[in-house]
Amino acid sequence: MKKKPQKDSSDQKAFHVHPSDTKNSTTDHHNITSVRLGIEISNPNKGMSIYYSDIYFTMNHNGIVVAKNSTPGFYQPCKNDTTRAVEMKLADLQFLQQIIGGNVSFKIGLETTVQYRIFKWKTKHHKMDYEAYVYNVTVNGTDLGQNGTVLKKTVF
């Protein structure tokens, strides 16, 4: 008999973008080429670990992908928080000008496949899609609130 995890990574608190790490990678405002995101991935489960395949990130502004990157897959033990810094290379000139000119809003997308390990057996692979809207980003970063911005599961 298969047991379903009490809390899995689809919990809305599983993926966060943290305010202290959401800063542009350069202090020279005329040479901005990327935005650094600090991502925290939580596994609150007892007795269940998670295998992540590569995690793909996208930034969308006005319906256009302006940056993307990925981070290698990893194993996450139970009751563990994992952080990753993701450098998003900006490709859209108009988006760059808006960041330099003041503040800008965008959507972050996250996509991966996970496999759960519950005690000694592994589950099948599960596809996961998350997104979050980030508002009023400036050259020096943004205030995303004390707990950061939570990425929420995408509904198709």
CSV table of N, CA and C in Angstrom, one decimal:
chain,number,residue,atom,x,y,z
A,1,MET,N,0.8,-1.2,0.0
A,1,MET,CA,0.0,0.0,0.0
A,1,MET,C,0.9,1.2,0.0
A,2,LYS,N,0.6,2.2,-0.9
A,2,LYS,CA,1.4,3.4,-1.0
A,2,LYS,C,0.8,4.5,-0.1
A,3,LYS,N,1.7,5.2,0.6
A,3,LYS,CA,1.3,6.3,1.4
A,3,LYS,C,1.5,7.6,0.7
A,4,LYS,N,0.6,8.5,0.8
A,4,LYS,CA,0.7,9.8,0.2
A,4,LYS,C,1.4,10.7,1.2
A,5,PRO,N,2.4,11.5,0.7
A,5,PRO,CA,3.0,12.4,1.7
A,5,PRO,C,2.1,13.4,2.3
A,6,GLN,N,2.3,13.6,3.6
A,6,GLN,CA,1.4,14.6,4.3
A,6,GLN,C,1.6,16.0,3.7
A,7,LYS,N,2.8,16.4,3.5
A,7,LYS,CA,3.1,17.7,2.9
A,7,LYS,C,4.2,17.3,1.8
A,8,ASP,N,3.9,17.7,0.6
A,8,ASP,CA,4.9,17.5,-0.4
A,8,ASP,C,5.4,18.8,-0.9
A,9,SER,N,6.3,18.9,-1.9
A,9,SER,CA,6.8,20.1,-2.4
A,9,SER,C,5.8,20.9,-3.1
A,10,SER,N,4.6,20.5,-3.3
A,10,SER,CA,3.6,21.3,-3.9
A,10,SER,C,2.9,22.2,-2.9
A,11,ASP,N,3.3,22.0,-1.6
A,11,ASP,CA,2.9,23.0,-0.6
A,11,ASP,C,3.3,24.4,-1.0
A,12,GLN,N,2.4,25.3,-0.8
A,12,GLN,CA,2.7,26.7,-1.3
A,12,GLN,C,3.9,27.3,-0.7
A,13,LYS,N,4.4,26.8,0.5
A,13,LYS,CA,5.6,27.4,1.1
A,13,LYS,C,6.8,26.6,0.7
A,14,ALA,N,6.8,25.8,-0.3
A,14,ALA,CA,8.0,25.0,-0.7
A,14,ALA,C,9.0,25.8,-1.4
A,15,PHE,N,8.7,26.8,-2.2
A,15,PHE,CA,9.7,27.6,-3.0
A,15,PHE,C,9.5,29.1,-2.6
A,16,HIS,N,10.6,29.7,-2.2
A,16,HIS,CA,10.5,31.1,-1.9
A,16,HIS,C,11.6,31.9,-2.6
A,17,VAL,N,11.4,33.2,-3.0
A,17,VAL,CA,12.4,34.1,-3.4
A,17,VAL,C,12.6,35.0,-2.3
A,18,HIS,N,13.9,35.1,-1.8
A,18,HIS,CA,14.1,35.9,-0.6
A,18,HIS,C,14.6,37.3,-0.9
A,19,PRO,N,14.1,38.3,-0.1
A,19,PRO,CA,14.5,39.7,-0.3
A,19,PRO,C,15.9,40.0,-0.2
A,20,SER,N,16.6,39.4,0.7
A,20,SER,CA,18.0,39.8,0.9
A,20,SER,C,18.9,39.3,-0.2
A,21,ASP,N,18.5,38.4,-1.0
A,21,ASP,CA,19.3,37.8,-2.1
A,21,ASP,C,18.8,38.3,-3.5
A,22,THR,N,17.7,39.0,-3.5
A,22,THR,CA,17.2,39.5,-4.8
A,22,THR,C,17.8,40.8,-5.2
A,23,LYS,N,19.0,40.8,-5.6
A,23,LYS,CA,19.7,42.0,-6.0
A,23,LYS,C,20.3,41.9,-7.4
A,24,ASN,N,20.6,43.0,-8.0
A,24,ASN,CA,21.3,43.0,-9.3
A,24,ASN,C,22.7,42.6,-9.0
A,25,SER,N,23.3,41.9,-10.0
A,25,SER,CA,24.6,41.4,-9.8
A,25,SER,C,25.7,42.4,-9.9
A,26,THR,N,25.4,43.7,-10.3
A,26,THR,CA,26.4,44.7,-10.4
A,26,THR,C,25.8,46.0,-9.8
A,27,THR,N,26.7,46.8,-9.3
A,27,THR,CA,26.3,48.1,-8.7
A,27,THR,C,26.4,49.2,-9.7
A,28,ASP,N,27.0,49.0,-10.9
A,28,ASP,CA,27.1,50.0,-11.9
A,28,ASP,C,25.8,49.9,-12.7
A,29,HIS,N,24.9,50.9,-12.5
A,29,HIS,CA,23.6,50.8,-13.1
A,29,HIS,C,23.5,50.8,-14.6
A,30,HIS,N,24.6,51.2,-15.3
A,30,HIS,CA,24.6,51.2,-16.7
A,30,HIS,C,25.1,49.9,-17.3
A,31,ASN,N,25.6,49.0,-16.5
A,31,ASN,CA,26.1,47.7,-16.9
A,31,ASN,C,25.3,46.5,-16.4
A,32,ILE,N,24.0,46.7,-16.1
A,32,ILE,CA,23.2,45.6,-15.5
A,32,ILE,C,23.0,44.6,-16.6
A,33,THR,N,23.4,43.4,-16.3
A,33,THR,CA,23.2,42.3,-17.3
A,33,THR,C,22.5,41.1,-16.7
A,34,SER,N,22.3,41.1,-15.4
A,34,SER,CA,21.6,40.0,-14.7
A,34,SER,C,21.0,40.4,-13.4
A,35,VAL,N,20.1,39.5,-13.0
A,35,VAL,CA,19.4,39.7,-11.7
A,35,VAL,C,19.7,38.4,-10.9
A,36,ARG,N,20.1,38.5,-9.6
A,36,ARG,CA,20.4,37.3,-8.8
A,36,ARG,C,19.2,37.1,-7.9
A,37,LEU,N,18.7,35.8,-8.0
A,37,LEU,CA,17.6,35.4,-7.1
A,37,LEU,C,18.1,34.4,-6.1
A,38,GLY,N,17.6,34.6,-4.9
A,38,GLY,CA,17.9,33.6,-3.8
A,38,GLY,C,16.7,32.8,-3.6
A,39,ILE,N,16.8,31.5,-3.9
A,39,ILE,CA,15.6,30.6,-3.9
A,39,ILE,C,15.8,29.6,-2.7
A,40,GLU,N,14.8,29.5,-1.9
A,40,GLU,CA,14.8,28.5,-0.8
A,40,GLU,C,13.7,27.5,-1.1
A,41,ILE,N,14.2,26.2,-1.0
A,41,ILE,CA,13.3,25.1,-1.2
A,41,ILE,C,13.2,24.3,0.1
A,42,SER,N,11.9,24.2,0.6
A,42,SER,CA,11.7,23.5,1.8
A,42,SER,C,11.1,22.1,1.7
A,43,ASN,N,11.6,21.2,2.5
A,43,ASN,CA,11.0,19.9,2.6
A,43,ASN,C,10.7,19.7,4.1
A,44,PRO,N,9.4,19.9,4.5
A,44,PRO,CA,9.0,19.8,5.9
A,44,PRO,C,8.7,18.4,6.3
A,45,ASN,N,8.8,17.4,5.4
A,45,ASN,CA,8.3,16.1,5.7
A,45,ASN,C,9.3,15.3,6.5
A,46,LYS,N,8.7,14.4,7.4
A,46,LYS,CA,9.5,13.5,8.2
A,46,LYS,C,9.5,12.2,7.5
A,47,GLY,N,10.6,11.6,7.3
A,47,GLY,CA,10.7,10.3,6.7
A,47,GLY,C,10.6,10.3,5.2
A,48,MET,N,10.6,11.4,4.5
A,48,MET,CA,10.5,11.5,3.1
A,48,MET,C,11.5,12.5,2.5
A,49,SER,N,12.4,12.0,1.7
A,49,SER,CA,13.3,12.9,1.0
A,49,SER,C,12.9,13.1,-0.4
A,50,ILE,N,13.6,14.0,-1.1
A,50,ILE,CA,13.2,14.4,-2.5
A,50,ILE,C,14.4,14.5,-3.4
A,51,TYR,N,14.3,13.9,-4.6
A,51,TYR,CA,15.3,14.0,-5.6
A,51,TYR,C,14.8,15.0,-6.7
A,52,TYR,N,15.5,16.1,-6.9
A,52,TYR,CA,15.1,17.1,-7.9
A,52,TYR,C,15.9,16.9,-9.1
A,53,SER,N,15.3,16.9,-10.3
A,53,SER,CA,16.0,17.0,-11.5
A,53,SER,C,16.4,18.4,-11.7
A,54,ASP,N,17.1,18.8,-12.8
A,54,ASP,CA,17.5,20.2,-13.0
A,54,ASP,C,16.2,21.1,-12.9
A,55,ILE,N,16.5,22.2,-12.3
A,55,ILE,CA,15.4,23.2,-12.0
A,55,ILE,C,15.6,24.3,-13.0
A,56,TYR,N,14.5,24.6,-13.8
A,56,TYR,CA,14.6,25.6,-14.8
A,56,TYR,C,13.8,26.9,-14.4
A,57,PHE,N,14.4,28.0,-14.5
A,57,PHE,CA,13.8,29.3,-14.1
A,57,PHE,C,13.6,30.2,-15.3
A,58,THR,N,12.5,30.9,-15.3
A,58,THR,CA,12.3,31.9,-16.3
A,58,THR,C,11.8,33.2,-15.7
A,59,MET,N,12.1,34.3,-16.3
A,59,MET,CA,11.5,35.6,-15.9
A,59,MET,C,10.7,36.1,-17.1
A,60,ASN,N,9.5,36.5,-16.9
A,60,ASN,CA,8.6,37.0,-17.9
A,60,ASN,C,8.2,38.5,-17.6
A,61,HIS,N,8.2,39.3,-18.6
A,61,HIS,CA,7.8,40.7,-18.4
A,61,HIS,C,6.9,41.0,-19.6
A,62,ASN,N,5.7,41.4,-19.3
A,62,ASN,CA,4.7,41.7,-20.4
A,62,ASN,C,4.5,40.6,-21.4
A,63,GLY,N,4.6,39.3,-20.9
A,63,GLY,CA,4.3,38.2,-21.7
A,63,GLY,C,5.6,37.7,-22.5
A,64,ILE,N,6.7,38.3,-22.3
A,64,ILE,CA,7.9,38.0,-23.0
A,64,ILE,C,9.0,37.4,-22.0
A,65,VAL,N,9.6,36.3,-22.4
A,65,VAL,CA,10.7,35.8,-21.6
A,65,VAL,C,11.9,36.7,-21.7
A,66,VAL,N,12.3,37.3,-20.6
A,66,VAL,CA,13.4,38.3,-20.6
A,66,VAL,C,14.7,37.7,-20.0
A,67,ALA,N,14.6,36.6,-19.3
A,67,ALA,CA,15.7,35.9,-18.7
A,67,ALA,C,15.4,34.5,-18.4
A,68,LYS,N,16.4,33.6,-18.5
A,68,LYS,CA,16.2,32.2,-18.0
A,68,LYS,C,17.5,31.6,-17.6
A,69,ASN,N,17.4,30.6,-16.8
A,69,ASN,CA,18.6,29.9,-16.3
A,69,ASN,C,18.2,28.6,-15.6
A,70,SER,N,19.1,27.8,-15.3
A,70,SER,CA,18.8,26.5,-14.6
A,70,SER,C,19.8,26.3,-13.5
A,71,THR,N,19.5,25.4,-12.6
A,71,THR,CA,20.4,24.9,-11.6
A,71,THR,C,20.4,23.4,-11.6
A,72,PRO,N,21.5,22.8,-11.3
A,72,PRO,CA,21.6,21.3,-11.4
A,72,PRO,C,20.6,20.6,-10.4
A,73,GLY,N,20.2,19.5,-10.7
A,73,GLY,CA,19.4,18.7,-9.8
A,73,GLY,C,20.1,18.3,-8.5
A,74,PHE,N,19.4,17.9,-7.5
A,74,PHE,CA,20.1,17.6,-6.2
A,74,PHE,C,19.1,16.7,-5.4
A,75,TYR,N,19.7,16.2,-4.3
A,75,TYR,CA,19.0,15.3,-3.3
A,75,TYR,C,18.7,16.2,-2.1
A,76,GLN,N,17.5,16.2,-1.6
A,76,GLN,CA,17.1,17.0,-0.4
A,76,GLN,C,16.6,16.0,0.7
A,77,PRO,N,17.3,15.9,1.8
A,77,PRO,CA,16.9,15.1,2.9
A,77,PRO,C,15.6,15.6,3.5
A,78,CYS,N,15.0,14.7,4.3
A,78,CYS,CA,13.7,15.1,5.0
A,78,CYS,C,14.0,16.2,6.0
A,79,LYS,N,13.0,17.1,6.3
A,79,LYS,CA,13.1,18.2,7.3
A,79,LYS,C,14.3,19.0,7.0
A,80,ASN,N,14.4,19.5,5.7
A,80,ASN,CA,15.6,20.3,5.3
A,80,ASN,C,15.1,21.5,4.4
A,81,ASP,N,15.9,22.6,4.6
A,81,ASP,CA,15.7,23.7,3.7
A,81,ASP,C,17.0,23.9,2.9
A,82,THR,N,16.8,24.0,1.6
A,82,THR,CA,18.0,24.1,0.7
A,82,THR,C,17.9,25.5,0.0
A,83,THR,N,19.0,26.2,-0.1
A,83,THR,CA,19.0,27.5,-0.8
A,83,THR,C,19.9,27.4,-2.0
A,84,ARG,N,19.5,28.1,-3.1
A,84,ARG,CA,20.2,28.2,-4.3
A,84,ARG,C,20.2,29.6,-4.8
A,85,ALA,N,21.4,30.1,-5.2
A,85,ALA,CA,21.4,31.4,-5.9
A,85,ALA,C,21.4,31.2,-7.4
A,86,VAL,N,20.4,31.9,-8.0
A,86,VAL,CA,20.3,31.7,-9.5
A,86,VAL,C,20.5,33.1,-10.1
A,87,GLU,N,21.5,33.1,-11.0
A,87,GLU,CA,21.8,34.3,-11.8
A,87,GLU,C,21.0,34.3,-13.1
A,88,MET,N,20.1,35.2,-13.2
A,88,MET,CA,19.2,35.3,-14.4
A,88,MET,C,19.9,36.3,-15.3
A,89,LYS,N,20.4,35.8,-16.5
A,89,LYS,CA,21.0,36.7,-17.5
A,89,LYS,C,19.9,37.4,-18.3
A,90,LEU,N,19.9,38.7,-18.3
A,90,LEU,CA,18.8,39.5,-18.9
A,90,LEU,C,19.1,39.6,-20.4
A,91,ALA,N,18.1,39.4,-21.3
A,91,ALA,CA,18.3,39.4,-22.7
A,91,ALA,C,17.5,40.5,-23.4
A,92,ASP,N,16.5,41.1,-22.7
A,92,ASP,CA,15.6,42.0,-23.3
A,92,ASP,C,16.0,43.5,-23.0
A,93,LEU,N,16.4,44.2,-24.0
A,93,LEU,CA,16.9,45.6,-23.8
A,93,LEU,C,15.9,46.5,-23.2
A,94,GLN,N,14.6,46.4,-23.6
A,94,GLN,CA,13.6,47.2,-23.0
A,94,GLN,C,13.4,47.0,-21.5
A,95,PHE,N,13.5,45.7,-21.1
A,95,PHE,CA,13.4,45.3,-19.7
A,95,PHE,C,14.6,45.9,-18.9
A,96,LEU,N,15.8,45.8,-19.5
A,96,LEU,CA,17.0,46.4,-18.9
A,96,LEU,C,16.8,47.9,-18.7
A,97,GLN,N,16.3,48.6,-19.6
A,97,GLN,CA,16.0,50.1,-19.5
A,97,GLN,C,15.0,50.4,-18.4
A,98,GLN,N,14.0,49.6,-18.3
A,98,GLN,CA,13.0,49.8,-17.2
A,98,GLN,C,13.6,49.6,-15.9
A,99,ILE,N,14.5,48.6,-15.7
A,99,ILE,CA,15.2,48.4,-14.4
A,99,ILE,C,16.0,49.6,-14.1
A,100,ILE,N,16.8,50.1,-15.1
A,100,ILE,CA,17.7,51.3,-14.9
A,100,ILE,C,16.8,52.5,-14.6
A,101,GLY,N,15.7,52.7,-15.3
A,101,GLY,CA,14.9,53.8,-15.2
A,101,GLY,C,14.0,54.0,-13.9
A,102,GLY,N,13.9,52.9,-13.2
A,102,GLY,CA,13.0,53.1,-12.0
A,102,GLY,C,12.7,51.7,-11.4
A,103,ASN,N,11.4,51.3,-11.5
A,103,ASN,CA,11.0,50.0,-11.0
A,103,ASN,C,10.3,49.2,-12.0
A,104,VAL,N,10.3,47.9,-11.9
A,104,VAL,CA,9.7,47.1,-12.9
A,104,VAL,C,9.1,45.9,-12.1
A,105,SER,N,8.1,45.2,-12.7
A,105,SER,CA,7.4,44.0,-12.2
A,105,SER,C,7.6,42.9,-13.2
A,106,PHE,N,7.7,41.7,-12.7
A,106,PHE,CA,7.8,40.5,-13.6
A,106,PHE,C,7.3,39.3,-12.9
A,107,LYS,N,7.3,38.2,-13.7
A,107,LYS,CA,6.8,36.9,-13.2
A,107,LYS,C,8.0,35.9,-13.3
A,108,ILE,N,8.2,35.2,-12.2
A,108,ILE,CA,9.2,34.1,-12.1
A,108,ILE,C,8.5,32.8,-12.3
A,109,GLY,N,9.1,32.0,-13.2
A,109,GLY,CA,8.5,30.6,-13.4
A,109,GLY,C,9.6,29.6,-13.0
A,110,LEU,N,9.2,28.5,-12.4
A,110,LEU,CA,10.1,27.4,-12.0
A,110,LEU,C,9.5,26.1,-12.4
A,111,GLU,N,10.3,25.3,-13.0
A,111,GLU,CA,9.8,24.0,-13.6
A,111,GLU,C,10.9,22.9,-13.2
A,112,THR,N,10.4,21.8,-12.7
A,112,THR,CA,11.3,20.7,-12.4
A,112,THR,C,10.5,19.4,-12.4
A,113,THR,N,11.2,18.3,-12.2
A,113,THR,CA,10.6,17.0,-12.0
A,113,THR,C,11.2,16.5,-10.7
A,114,VAL,N,10.4,15.9,-9.8
A,114,VAL,CA,10.8,15.4,-8.5
A,114,VAL,C,10.5,13.9,-8.4
A,115,GLN,N,11.2,13.2,-7.6
A,115,GLN,CA,10.9,11.8,-7.2
A,115,GLN,C,11.1,11.8,-5.7
A,116,TYR,N,10.1,11.2,-5.0
A,116,TYR,CA,10.1,11.2,-3.6
A,116,TYR,C,10.7,9.8,-3.1
A,117,ARG,N,11.4,9.9,-2.0
A,117,ARG,CA,11.9,8.6,-1.4
A,117,ARG,C,11.3,8.6,-0.1
A,118,ILE,N,10.4,7.6,0.1
A,118,ILE,CA,9.7,7.4,1.4
A,118,ILE,C,10.3,6.2,2.0
A,119,PHE,N,11.0,6.4,3.1
A,119,PHE,CA,11.8,5.4,3.7
A,119,PHE,C,12.7,4.7,2.7
A,120,LYS,N,12.4,3.5,2.3
A,120,LYS,CA,13.3,2.8,1.4
A,120,LYS,C,12.8,2.7,-0.1
A,121,TRP,N,11.6,3.1,-0.4
A,121,TRP,CA,11.2,3.0,-1.8
A,121,TRP,C,11.0,4.4,-2.4
A,122,LYS,N,11.1,4.5,-3.8
A,122,LYS,CA,11.0,5.7,-4.5
A,122,LYS,C,9.7,5.7,-5.3
A,123,THR,N,9.1,6.9,-5.4
A,123,THR,CA,7.9,7.1,-6.2
A,123,THR,C,8.2,7.3,-7.6
A,124,LYS,N,7.2,7.4,-8.5
A,124,LYS,CA,7.4,7.8,-9.9
A,124,LYS,C,7.8,9.3,-9.9
A,125,HIS,N,8.2,9.7,-11.1
A,125,HIS,CA,8.5,11.1,-11.2
A,125,HIS,C,7.3,12.0,-11.3
A,126,HIS,N,7.3,13.2,-10.7
A,126,HIS,CA,6.2,14.1,-10.7
A,126,HIS,C,6.7,15.4,-11.3
A,127,LYS,N,6.0,16.0,-12.3
A,127,LYS,CA,6.4,17.2,-12.9
A,127,LYS,C,5.8,18.4,-12.0
A,128,MET,N,6.6,19.4,-11.8
A,128,MET,CA,6.2,20.5,-11.0
A,128,MET,C,6.4,21.8,-11.7
A,129,ASP,N,5.4,22.7,-11.7
A,129,ASP,CA,5.4,24.0,-12.3
A,129,ASP,C,5.0,25.0,-11.3
A,130,TYR,N,5.8,26.1,-11.0
A,130,TYR,CA,5.4,27.1,-10.1
A,130,TYR,C,5.6,28.5,-10.7
A,131,GLU,N,4.9,29.5,-10.2
A,131,GLU,CA,5.1,30.8,-10.6
A,131,GLU,C,4.9,31.8,-9.5
A,132,ALA,N,5.5,33.0,-9.6
A,132,ALA,CA,5.2,34.1,-8.6
A,132,ALA,C,5.4,35.4,-9.3
A,133,TYR,N,4.6,36.4,-8.9
A,133,TYR,CA,4.7,37.7,-9.4
A,133,TYR,C,5.5,38.6,-8.5
A,134,VAL,N,6.5,39.3,-9.0
A,134,VAL,CA,7.3,40.2,-8.2
A,134,VAL,C,7.1,41.6,-8.7
A,135,TYR,N,6.8,42.5,-7.7
A,135,TYR,CA,6.4,43.9,-8.1
A,135,TYR,C,7.4,44.9,-7.6
A,136,ASN,N,7.6,45.9,-8.3
A,136,ASN,CA,8.4,47.1,-8.0
A,136,ASN,C,9.8,46.8,-7.7
A,137,VAL,N,10.5,46.1,-8.6
A,137,VAL,CA,11.9,45.9,-8.5
A,137,VAL,C,12.7,47.1,-8.9
A,138,THR,N,13.7,47.5,-8.2
A,138,THR,CA,14.5,48.6,-8.5
A,138,THR,C,16.0,48.2,-8.8
A,139,VAL,N,16.8,49.1,-9.1
A,139,VAL,CA,18.2,48.7,-9.4
A,139,VAL,C,18.9,48.1,-8.2
A,140,ASN,N,18.5,48.6,-7.0
A,140,ASN,CA,19.2,48.1,-5.8
A,140,ASN,C,18.5,46.9,-5.2
A,141,GLY,N,17.5,46.3,-5.9
A,141,GLY,CA,16.8,45.2,-5.3
A,141,GLY,C,15.4,45.5,-5.0
A,142,THR,N,14.7,44.7,-4.3
A,142,THR,CA,13.3,45.0,-3.9
A,142,THR,C,13.0,44.5,-2.6
A,143,ASP,N,12.0,45.0,-2.0
A,143,ASP,CA,11.5,44.5,-0.7
A,143,ASP,C,10.3,43.6,-1.0
A,144,LEU,N,10.6,42.3,-0.8
A,144,LEU,CA,9.6,41.2,-1.1
A,144,LEU,C,8.8,40.9,0.1
A,145,GLY,N,9.0,41.6,1.2
A,145,GLY,CA,8.3,41.3,2.5
A,145,GLY,C,9.3,40.4,3.3
A,146,GLN,N,8.9,40.3,4.6
A,146,GLN,CA,9.8,39.6,5.5
A,146,GLN,C,10.0,38.2,5.2
A,147,ASN,N,9.1,37.5,4.6
A,147,ASN,CA,9.2,36.1,4.3
A,147,ASN,C,9.5,35.8,2.8
A,148,GLY,N,9.7,36.8,2.0
A,148,GLY,CA,9.9,36.7,0.6
A,148,GLY,C,8.7,36.4,-0.2
A,149,THR,N,8.8,36.2,-1.4
A,149,THR,CA,7.7,35.9,-2.3
A,149,THR,C,7.6,34.4,-2.5
A,150,VAL,N,6.4,33.9,-2.3
A,150,VAL,CA,6.2,32.4,-2.4
A,150,VAL,C,5.8,32.1,-3.8
A,151,LEU,N,6.4,31.1,-4.4
A,151,LEU,CA,6.0,30.6,-5.7
A,151,LEU,C,4.9,29.6,-5.5
A,152,LYS,N,3.8,29.8,-6.3
A,152,LYS,CA,2.6,29.0,-6.2
A,152,LYS,C,2.5,28.0,-7.4
A,153,LYS,N,1.9,26.9,-7.1
A,153,LYS,CA,1.7,25.9,-8.1
A,153,LYS,C,0.9,26.4,-9.3
A,154,THR,N,1.3,26.1,-10.5
A,154,THR,CA,0.6,26.6,-11.7
A,154,THR,C,-0.5,25.6,-12.0
A,155,VAL,N,-1.7,26.2,-12.3
A,155,VAL,CA,-2.8,25.4,-12.6
A,155,VAL,C,-3.1,25.5,-14.1
A,156,PHE,N,-3.2,24.4,-14.8
A,156,PHE,CA,-3.4,24.4,-16.2
A,156,PHE,C,-4.9,24.2,-16.5
